[in-house]
Short mmCIF file of C-alpha atoms in Angstrom, two decimals:
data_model
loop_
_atom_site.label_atom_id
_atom_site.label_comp_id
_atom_site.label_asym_id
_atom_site.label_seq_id
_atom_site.Cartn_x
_atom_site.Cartn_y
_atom_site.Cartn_z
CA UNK F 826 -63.36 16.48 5.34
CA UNK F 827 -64.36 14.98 1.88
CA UNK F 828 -63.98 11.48 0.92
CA UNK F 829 -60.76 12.01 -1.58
CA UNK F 830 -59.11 14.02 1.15
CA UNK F 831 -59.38 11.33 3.83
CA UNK F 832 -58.39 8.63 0.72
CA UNK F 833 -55.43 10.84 -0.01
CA UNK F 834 -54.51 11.19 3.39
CA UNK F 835 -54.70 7.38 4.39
CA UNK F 836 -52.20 6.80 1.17
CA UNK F 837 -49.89 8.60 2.66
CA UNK F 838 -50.05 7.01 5.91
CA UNK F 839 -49.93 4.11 4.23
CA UNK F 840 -46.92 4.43 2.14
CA UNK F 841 -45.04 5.93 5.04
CA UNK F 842 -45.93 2.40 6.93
CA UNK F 843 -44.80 0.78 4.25
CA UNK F 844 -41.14 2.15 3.68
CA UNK F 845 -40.48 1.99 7.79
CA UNK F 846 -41.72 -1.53 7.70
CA UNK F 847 -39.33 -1.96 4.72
CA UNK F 848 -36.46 0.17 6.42
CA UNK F 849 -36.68 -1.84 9.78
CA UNK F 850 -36.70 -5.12 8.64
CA UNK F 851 -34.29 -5.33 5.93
CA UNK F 852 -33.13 -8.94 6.70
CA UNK F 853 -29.71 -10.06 7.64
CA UNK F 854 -27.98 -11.59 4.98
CA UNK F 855 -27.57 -15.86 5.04
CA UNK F 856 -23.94 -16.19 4.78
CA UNK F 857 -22.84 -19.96 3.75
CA UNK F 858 -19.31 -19.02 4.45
CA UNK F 859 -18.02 -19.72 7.62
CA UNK F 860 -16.99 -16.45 8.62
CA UNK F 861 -17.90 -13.47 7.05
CA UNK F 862 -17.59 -9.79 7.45
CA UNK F 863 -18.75 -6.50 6.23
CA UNK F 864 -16.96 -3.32 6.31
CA UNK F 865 -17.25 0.59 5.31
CA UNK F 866 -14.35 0.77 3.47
CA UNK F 867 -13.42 4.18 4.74
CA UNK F 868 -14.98 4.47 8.10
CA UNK F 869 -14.19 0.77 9.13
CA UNK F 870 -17.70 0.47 10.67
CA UNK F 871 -18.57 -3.07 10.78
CA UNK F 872 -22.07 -3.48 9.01
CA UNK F 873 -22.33 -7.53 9.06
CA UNK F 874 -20.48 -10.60 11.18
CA UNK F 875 -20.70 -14.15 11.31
CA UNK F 876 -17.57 -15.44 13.46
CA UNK F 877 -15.72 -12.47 12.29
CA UNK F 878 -13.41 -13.09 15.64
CA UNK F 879 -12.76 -16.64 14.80
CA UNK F 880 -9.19 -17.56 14.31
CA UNK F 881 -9.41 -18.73 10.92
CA UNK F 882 -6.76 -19.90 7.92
CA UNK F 883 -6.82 -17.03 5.38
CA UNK F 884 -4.77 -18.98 2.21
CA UNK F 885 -3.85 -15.99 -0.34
CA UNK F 886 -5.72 -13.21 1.10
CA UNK F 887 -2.20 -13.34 3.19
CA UNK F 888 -0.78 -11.44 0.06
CA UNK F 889 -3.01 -8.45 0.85
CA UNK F 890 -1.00 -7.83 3.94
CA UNK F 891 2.66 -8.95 1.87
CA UNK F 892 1.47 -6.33 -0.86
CA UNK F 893 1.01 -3.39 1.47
CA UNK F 894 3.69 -4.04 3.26
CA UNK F 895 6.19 -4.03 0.43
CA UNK F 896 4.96 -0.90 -0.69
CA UNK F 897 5.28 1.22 2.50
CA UNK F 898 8.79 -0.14 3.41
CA UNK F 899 10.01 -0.73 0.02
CA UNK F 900 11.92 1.36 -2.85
CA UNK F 901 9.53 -0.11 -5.79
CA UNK F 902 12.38 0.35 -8.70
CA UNK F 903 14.68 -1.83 -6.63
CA UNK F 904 15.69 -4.88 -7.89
CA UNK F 905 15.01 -8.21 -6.26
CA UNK F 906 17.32 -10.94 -7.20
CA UNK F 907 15.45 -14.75 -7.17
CA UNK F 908 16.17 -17.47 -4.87
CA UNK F 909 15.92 -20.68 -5.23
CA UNK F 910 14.06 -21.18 -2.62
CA UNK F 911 11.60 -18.63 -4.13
CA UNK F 912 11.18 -20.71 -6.76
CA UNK F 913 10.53 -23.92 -5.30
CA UNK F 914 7.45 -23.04 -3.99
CA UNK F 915 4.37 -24.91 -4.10
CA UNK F 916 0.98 -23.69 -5.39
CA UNK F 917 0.49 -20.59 -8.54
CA UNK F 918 3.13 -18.86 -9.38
CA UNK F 919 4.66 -16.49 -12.38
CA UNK F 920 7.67 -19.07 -12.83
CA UNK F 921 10.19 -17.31 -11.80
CA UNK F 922 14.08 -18.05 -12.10
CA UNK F 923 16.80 -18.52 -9.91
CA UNK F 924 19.00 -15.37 -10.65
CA UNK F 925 16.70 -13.90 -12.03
CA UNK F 926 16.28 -10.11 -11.95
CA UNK F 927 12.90 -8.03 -11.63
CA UNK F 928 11.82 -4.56 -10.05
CA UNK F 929 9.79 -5.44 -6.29
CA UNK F 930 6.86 -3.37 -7.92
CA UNK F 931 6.51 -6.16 -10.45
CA UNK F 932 7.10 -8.92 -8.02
CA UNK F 933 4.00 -7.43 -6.32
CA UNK F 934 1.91 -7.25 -9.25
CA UNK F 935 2.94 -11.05 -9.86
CA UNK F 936 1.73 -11.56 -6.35
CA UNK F 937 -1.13 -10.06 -6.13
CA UNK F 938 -2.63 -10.76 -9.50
CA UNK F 939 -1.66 -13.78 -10.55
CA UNK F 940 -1.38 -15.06 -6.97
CA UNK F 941 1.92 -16.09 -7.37
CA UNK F 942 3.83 -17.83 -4.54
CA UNK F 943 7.02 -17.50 -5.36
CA UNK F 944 7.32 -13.76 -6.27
CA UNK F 945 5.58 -13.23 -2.47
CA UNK F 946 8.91 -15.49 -1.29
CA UNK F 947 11.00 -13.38 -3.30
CA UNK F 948 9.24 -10.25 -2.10
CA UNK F 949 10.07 -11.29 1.19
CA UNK F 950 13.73 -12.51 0.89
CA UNK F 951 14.17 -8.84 -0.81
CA UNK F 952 12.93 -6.76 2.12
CA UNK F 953 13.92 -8.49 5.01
CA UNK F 954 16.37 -11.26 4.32
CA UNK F 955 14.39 -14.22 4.95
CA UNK F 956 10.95 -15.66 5.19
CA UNK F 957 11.78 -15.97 8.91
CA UNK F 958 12.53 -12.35 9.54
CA UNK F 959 9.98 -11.40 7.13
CA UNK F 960 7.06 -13.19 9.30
CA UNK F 961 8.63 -11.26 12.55
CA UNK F 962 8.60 -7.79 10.72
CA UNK F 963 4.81 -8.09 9.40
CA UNK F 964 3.58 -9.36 12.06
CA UNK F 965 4.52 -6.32 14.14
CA UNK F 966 3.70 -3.84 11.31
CA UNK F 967 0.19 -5.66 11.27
CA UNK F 968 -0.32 -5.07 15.05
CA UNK F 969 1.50 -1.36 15.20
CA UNK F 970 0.92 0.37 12.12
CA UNK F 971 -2.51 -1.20 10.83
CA UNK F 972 -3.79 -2.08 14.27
CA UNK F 973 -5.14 -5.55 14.37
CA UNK F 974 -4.34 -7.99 17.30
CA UNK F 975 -5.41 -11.94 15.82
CA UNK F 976 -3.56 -11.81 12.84
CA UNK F 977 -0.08 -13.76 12.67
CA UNK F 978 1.46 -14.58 9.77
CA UNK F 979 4.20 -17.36 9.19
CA UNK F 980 5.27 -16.91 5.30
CA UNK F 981 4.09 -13.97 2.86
CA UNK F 982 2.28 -16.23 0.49
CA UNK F 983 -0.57 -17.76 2.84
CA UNK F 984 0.78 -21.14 2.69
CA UNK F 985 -0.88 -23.59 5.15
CA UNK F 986 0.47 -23.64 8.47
CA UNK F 987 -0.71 -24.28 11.85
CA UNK F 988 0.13 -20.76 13.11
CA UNK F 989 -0.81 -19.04 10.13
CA UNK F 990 -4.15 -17.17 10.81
CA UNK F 991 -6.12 -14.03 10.66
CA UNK F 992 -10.10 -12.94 11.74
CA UNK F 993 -12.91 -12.29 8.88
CA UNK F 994 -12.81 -8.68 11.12
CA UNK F 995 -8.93 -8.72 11.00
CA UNK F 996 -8.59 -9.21 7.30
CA UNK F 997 -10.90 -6.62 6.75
CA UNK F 998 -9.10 -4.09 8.44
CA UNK F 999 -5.90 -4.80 6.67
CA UNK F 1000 -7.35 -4.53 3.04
CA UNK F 1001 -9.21 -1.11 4.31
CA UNK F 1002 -5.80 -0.18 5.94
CA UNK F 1003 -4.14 -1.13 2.05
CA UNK F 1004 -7.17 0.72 0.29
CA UNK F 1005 -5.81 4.33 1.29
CA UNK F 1006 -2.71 3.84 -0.38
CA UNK F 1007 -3.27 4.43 -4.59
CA UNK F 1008 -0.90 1.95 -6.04
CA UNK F 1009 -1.92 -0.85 -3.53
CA UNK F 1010 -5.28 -0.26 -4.75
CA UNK F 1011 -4.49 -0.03 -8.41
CA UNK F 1012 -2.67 -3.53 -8.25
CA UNK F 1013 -5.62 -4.62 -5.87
CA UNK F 1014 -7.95 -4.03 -8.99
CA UNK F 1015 -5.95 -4.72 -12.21
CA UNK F 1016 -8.11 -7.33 -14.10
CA UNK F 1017 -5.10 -7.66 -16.73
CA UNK F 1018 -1.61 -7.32 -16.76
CA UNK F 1019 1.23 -8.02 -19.70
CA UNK F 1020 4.07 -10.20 -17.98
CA UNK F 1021 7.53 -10.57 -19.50
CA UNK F 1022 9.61 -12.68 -17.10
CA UNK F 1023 12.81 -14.79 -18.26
CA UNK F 1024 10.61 -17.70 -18.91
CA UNK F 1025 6.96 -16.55 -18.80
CA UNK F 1026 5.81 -14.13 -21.16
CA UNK F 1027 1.68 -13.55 -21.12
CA UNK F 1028 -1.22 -11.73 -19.98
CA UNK F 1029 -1.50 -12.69 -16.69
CA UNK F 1030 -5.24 -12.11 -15.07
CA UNK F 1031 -6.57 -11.61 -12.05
CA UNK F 1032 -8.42 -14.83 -10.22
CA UNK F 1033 -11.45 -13.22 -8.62
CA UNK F 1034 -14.34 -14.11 -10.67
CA UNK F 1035 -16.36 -10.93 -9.78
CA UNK F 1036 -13.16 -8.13 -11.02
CA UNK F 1037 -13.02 -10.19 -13.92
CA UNK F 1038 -16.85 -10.32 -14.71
CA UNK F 1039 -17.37 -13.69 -14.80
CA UNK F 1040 -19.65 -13.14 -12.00
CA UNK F 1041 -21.61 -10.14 -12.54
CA UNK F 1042 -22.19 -7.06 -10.11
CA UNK F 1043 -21.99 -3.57 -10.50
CA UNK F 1044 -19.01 -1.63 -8.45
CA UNK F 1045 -16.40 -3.98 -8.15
CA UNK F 1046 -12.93 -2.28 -7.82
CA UNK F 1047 -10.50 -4.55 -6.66
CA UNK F 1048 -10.48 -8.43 -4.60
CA UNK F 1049 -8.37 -11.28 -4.10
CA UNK F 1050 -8.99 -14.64 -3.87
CA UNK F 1051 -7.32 -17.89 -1.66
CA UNK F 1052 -7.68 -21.49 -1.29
CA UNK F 1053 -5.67 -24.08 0.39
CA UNK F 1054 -7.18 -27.64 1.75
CA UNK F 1055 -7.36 -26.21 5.48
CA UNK F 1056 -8.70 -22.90 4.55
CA UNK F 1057 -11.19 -23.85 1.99
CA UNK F 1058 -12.41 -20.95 -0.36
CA UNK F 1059 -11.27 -17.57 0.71
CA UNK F 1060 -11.73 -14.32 -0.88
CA UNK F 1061 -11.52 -10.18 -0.14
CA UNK F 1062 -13.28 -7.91 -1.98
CA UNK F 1063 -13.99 -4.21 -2.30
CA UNK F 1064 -17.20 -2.36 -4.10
CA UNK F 1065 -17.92 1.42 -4.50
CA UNK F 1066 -21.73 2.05 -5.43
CA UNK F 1067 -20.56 5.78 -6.02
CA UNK F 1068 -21.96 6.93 -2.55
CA UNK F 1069 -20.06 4.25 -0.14
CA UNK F 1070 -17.67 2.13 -0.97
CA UNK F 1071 -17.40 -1.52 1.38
CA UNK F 1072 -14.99 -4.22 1.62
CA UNK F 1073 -16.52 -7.98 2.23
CA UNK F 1074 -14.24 -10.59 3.74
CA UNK F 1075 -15.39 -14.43 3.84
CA UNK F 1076 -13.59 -17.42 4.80
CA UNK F 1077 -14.15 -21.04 4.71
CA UNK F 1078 -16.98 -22.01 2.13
CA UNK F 1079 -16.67 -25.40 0.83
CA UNK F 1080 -17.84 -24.42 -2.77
CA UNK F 1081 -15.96 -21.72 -5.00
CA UNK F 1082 -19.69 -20.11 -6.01
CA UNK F 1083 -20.50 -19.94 -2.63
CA UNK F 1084 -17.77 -17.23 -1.37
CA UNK F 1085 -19.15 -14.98 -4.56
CA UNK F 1086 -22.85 -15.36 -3.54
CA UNK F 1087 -21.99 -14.66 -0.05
CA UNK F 1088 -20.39 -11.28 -1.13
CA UNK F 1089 -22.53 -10.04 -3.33
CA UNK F 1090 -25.12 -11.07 -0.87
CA UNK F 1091 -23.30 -8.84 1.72
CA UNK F 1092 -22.80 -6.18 -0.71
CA UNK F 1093 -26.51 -6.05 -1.38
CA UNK F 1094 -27.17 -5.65 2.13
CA UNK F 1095 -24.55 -2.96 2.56
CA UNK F 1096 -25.48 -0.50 -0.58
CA UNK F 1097 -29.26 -0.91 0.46
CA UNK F 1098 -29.17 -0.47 4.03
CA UNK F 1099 -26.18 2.23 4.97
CA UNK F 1100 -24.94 5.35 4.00
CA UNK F 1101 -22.80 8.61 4.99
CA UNK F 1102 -22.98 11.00 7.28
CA UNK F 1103 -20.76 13.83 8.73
CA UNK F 1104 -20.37 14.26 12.22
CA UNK F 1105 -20.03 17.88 12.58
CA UNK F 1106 -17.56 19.19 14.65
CA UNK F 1107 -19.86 21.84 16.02
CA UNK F 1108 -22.08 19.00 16.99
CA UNK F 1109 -22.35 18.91 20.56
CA UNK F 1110 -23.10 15.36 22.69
CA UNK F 1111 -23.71 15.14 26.34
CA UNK F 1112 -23.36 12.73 29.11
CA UNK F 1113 -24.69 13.68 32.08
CA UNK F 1114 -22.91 17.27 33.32
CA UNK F 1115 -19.80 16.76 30.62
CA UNK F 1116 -20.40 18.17 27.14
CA UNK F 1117 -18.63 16.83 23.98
CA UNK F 1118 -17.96 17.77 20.38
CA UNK F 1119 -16.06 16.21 17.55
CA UNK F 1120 -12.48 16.86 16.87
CA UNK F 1121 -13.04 17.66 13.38
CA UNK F 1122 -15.64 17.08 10.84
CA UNK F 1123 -16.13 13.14 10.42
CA UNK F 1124 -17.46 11.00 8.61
CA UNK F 1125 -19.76 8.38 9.65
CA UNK F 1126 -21.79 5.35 8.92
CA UNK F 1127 -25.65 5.82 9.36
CA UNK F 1128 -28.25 3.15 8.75
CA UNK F 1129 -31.43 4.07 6.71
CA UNK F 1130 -33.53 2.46 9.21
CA UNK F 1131 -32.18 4.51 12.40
CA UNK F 1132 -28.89 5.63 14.14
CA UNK F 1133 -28.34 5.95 17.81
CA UNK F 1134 -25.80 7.44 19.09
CA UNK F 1135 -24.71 7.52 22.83
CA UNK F 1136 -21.54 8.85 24.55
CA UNK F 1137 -20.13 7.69 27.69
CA UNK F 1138 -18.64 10.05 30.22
CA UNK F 1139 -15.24 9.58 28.86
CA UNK F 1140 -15.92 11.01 25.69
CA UNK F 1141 -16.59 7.74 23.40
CA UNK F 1142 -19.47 8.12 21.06
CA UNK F 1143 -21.16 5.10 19.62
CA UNK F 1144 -22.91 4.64 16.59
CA UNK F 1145 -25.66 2.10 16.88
CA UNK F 1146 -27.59 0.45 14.45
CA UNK F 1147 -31.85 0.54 14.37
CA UNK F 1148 -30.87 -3.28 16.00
CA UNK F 1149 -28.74 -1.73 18.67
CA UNK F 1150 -25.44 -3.54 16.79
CA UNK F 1151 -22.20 -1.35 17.16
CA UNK F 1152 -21.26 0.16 13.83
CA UNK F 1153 -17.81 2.23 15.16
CA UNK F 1154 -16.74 4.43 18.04
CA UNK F 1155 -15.33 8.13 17.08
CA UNK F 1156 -13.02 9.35 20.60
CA UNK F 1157 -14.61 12.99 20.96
CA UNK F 1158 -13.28 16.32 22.92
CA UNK F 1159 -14.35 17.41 26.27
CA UNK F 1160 -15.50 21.24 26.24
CA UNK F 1161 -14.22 21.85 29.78
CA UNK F 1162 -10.53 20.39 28.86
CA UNK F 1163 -10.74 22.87 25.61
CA UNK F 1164 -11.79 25.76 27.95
CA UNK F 1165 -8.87 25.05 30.42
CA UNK F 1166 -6.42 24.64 27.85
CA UNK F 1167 -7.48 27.59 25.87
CA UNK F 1168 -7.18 29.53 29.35
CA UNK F 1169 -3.76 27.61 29.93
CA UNK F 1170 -2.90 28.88 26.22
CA UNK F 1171 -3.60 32.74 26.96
CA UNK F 1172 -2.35 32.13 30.63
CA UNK F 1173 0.83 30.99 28.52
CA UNK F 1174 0.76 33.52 26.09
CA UNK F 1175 0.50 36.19 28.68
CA UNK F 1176 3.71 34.93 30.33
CA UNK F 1177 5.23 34.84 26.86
CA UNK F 1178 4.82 38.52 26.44
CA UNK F 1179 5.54 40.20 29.72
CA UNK F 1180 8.83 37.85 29.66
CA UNK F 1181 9.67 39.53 26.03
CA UNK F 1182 8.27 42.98 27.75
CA UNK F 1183 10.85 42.45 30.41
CA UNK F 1184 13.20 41.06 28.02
CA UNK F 1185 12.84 43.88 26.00
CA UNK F 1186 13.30 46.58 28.92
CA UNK F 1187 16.10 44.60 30.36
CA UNK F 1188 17.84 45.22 26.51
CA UNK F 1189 16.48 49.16 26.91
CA UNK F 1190 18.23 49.65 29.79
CA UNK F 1191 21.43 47.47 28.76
CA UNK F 1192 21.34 49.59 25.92
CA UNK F 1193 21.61 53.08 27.57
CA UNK F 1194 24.21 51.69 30.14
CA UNK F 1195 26.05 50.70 27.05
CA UNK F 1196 25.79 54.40 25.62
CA UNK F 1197 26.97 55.28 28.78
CA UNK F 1198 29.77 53.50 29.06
CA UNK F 1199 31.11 54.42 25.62
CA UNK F 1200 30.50 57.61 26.46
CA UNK F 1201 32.49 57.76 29.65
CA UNK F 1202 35.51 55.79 27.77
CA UNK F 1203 35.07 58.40 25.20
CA UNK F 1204 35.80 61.31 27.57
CA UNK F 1205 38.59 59.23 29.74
CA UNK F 1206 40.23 58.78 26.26
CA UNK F 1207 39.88 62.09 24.92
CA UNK F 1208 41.30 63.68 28.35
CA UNK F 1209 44.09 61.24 28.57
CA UNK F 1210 45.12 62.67 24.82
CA UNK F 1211 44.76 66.27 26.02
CA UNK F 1212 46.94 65.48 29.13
CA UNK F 1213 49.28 63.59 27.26
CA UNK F 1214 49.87 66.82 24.92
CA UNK F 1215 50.34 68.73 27.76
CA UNK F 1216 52.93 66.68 29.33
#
């Protein structure tokens, strides 16, 4: 072997060291915040934690869950009338007035951009009558329909209150859950908005520093932000790199810079480190003498450094990280309860058709016994004429 062929070839072996070494030890992002979590937007696989269990205060990220909610249960031309107890709430608002008269899809867009307090009271007096029976009605929509089980909710606005909380993990799922639906997101990423109320009239403009620009990074489509003196800085936010898109929920950092660095510094780790994959639905995943195979094809979350994936005899692949940190679970089919019910289903089908075979000589028969018949009455009736001319 000659001396550039051997130089060539320990390049190579070189640079291949060098990208595993890279891939492998991407480092966990240092989170200030005081729970934090990372999420695929569309898969839900959860790519980064810190206390993302934690019962925590969530301030106006609480108006996520009021927006989406709205929507789906709502008619979005009806008119909400004020309250005056809508508009003697505390905190932002769009200054509404008592009496006043506005369509709920603009109450939401007061709400969600603008963060207003007493459009998310008015939102809620519109839909269900009440704050009261509002908090009753979300709260089981949050645990029935979107699926999370530590959220509960006391007002629509965040307010503080004792028993007013949510997860990092929880509020994550809940603005993923609100991401599918296209006019949630549109509102969730409007960065400017012309309001004409009965006493405000102005542009009114999102809060979250990173939609807006003020703090720059590429892919931002939509956030909110929260902050109460129990909750501390809050904020939600959602980023599409044009291959994956990922929501980033933290809660509880003492300084309002420190809930941006902390996302983009989750966001960095995200769009560097995971992409995604389909799980084919001819794929075919064993555990021990069961075999198993996706429902459909699926889409998954793979990390650049190394995927495992395992299933367990009931069916339940995980997908692993190159750290051995769950990403998600996808529920897959067993091939021996297809066989038996595709065996059930021609057993069935079988049955189907000799019962309409029967069925269908039973009506033969009936058929010629009717012919019969109306051929007998024929001749009865024809012979009682012929006697009756006789007579």
């Amino acid at each position: 072997m000659s001396k550039i062929s051997a130089f060539f070839i320990a390049f190579v072996m070189f640079l291949s060291y060098q990208a595993n070494v890279h891939a492998e030890e991407q480092p966990q992002p240092e989170v200030i915040s005081e729970a934090a979590c990372l999420l695929d937007t569309e898969t839900n696989a959860v790519l980064y934690n810190k206390n993302a269990d934690v019962k925590m205060y969530p301030a106006s990220l609480t108006k996520i869950a009021t927006a989406i909610y709205a929507i789906e249960k709502g008619d979005l031309d009806s008119v909400a009338v004020v309250s005056g107890n809508a508009v003697r709430q505390d905190g932002t608002r769009v200054y509404l007035v008592e009496g006043e008269q506005l369509p709920l899809k603009m109450l939401i867009q007061g709400m969600l951009i603008n963060s207003g307090n007493d459009a998310a009271v008015a939102i809620a007096e519109h839909l269900d009558g009440s704050v009261e029976a509002f908090s009753a009605k979300i709260n089981e929509y949050l645990k029935t329909k979107v699926g999370v089980q530590n959220t509960h909710f006391m007002n629509p606005s965040g307010l503080h209150d004792e028993n007013h909380y949510t997860t990092a993990l929880d509020m994550a799922v809940i603005t993923n859950y609100a991401m599918k639906n296209p006019i949630f997101a549109e509102i969730y990423g409007t960065k400017k908005l012309w309001w004409e109320g009965q006493s405000w009239k102005t542009n009114i403009l999102t809060h979250h520093a990173m939609l807006k620009g003020e703090f720059p990074y590429s892919g931002i489509i939509g956030g909110k932000t929260g902050y109460t003196s129990q909750s501390k800085q809050t904020l939600a936010t959602t980023a599409d790199n044009g291959k994956i898109k990922l929501t980033a929920v933290v809660l509880k950092s003492e300084q309002k810079q420190d809930k941006y660095r902390d996302t983009a510094v989750l966001f960095d780790y995200g769009f560097s480190g995971y992409q995604h994959s389909i799980l084919n639905r001819n794929e075919t995943f064993t555990s021990e003498q069961q075999e198993f195979f996706p429902k459909q094809d699926t889409v998954i979350t793979e990390d650049l450094a190394g995927t495992v994936k395992k299933v367990n005899d009931s069916g339940l692949l995980t997908i692993e990280n190159h750290n051995g940190q769950l990403l998600q679970s996808v529920q897959l089919m067993s091939k021996k309860e297809t066989e038996h019910a595709s065996v059930s289903q021609l057993s069935d089908g079988k049955k189907k058709i000799e019962k309409e075979e029967q069925k269908q000589g039973l009506d033969a028969v009936n058929s010629v016994y009717g012919v019969l018949i109306i051929g007998a009455a024929l001749i009865i009736i024809t012979a009682g004429r012929k006697f009756a001319k006789k007579v």
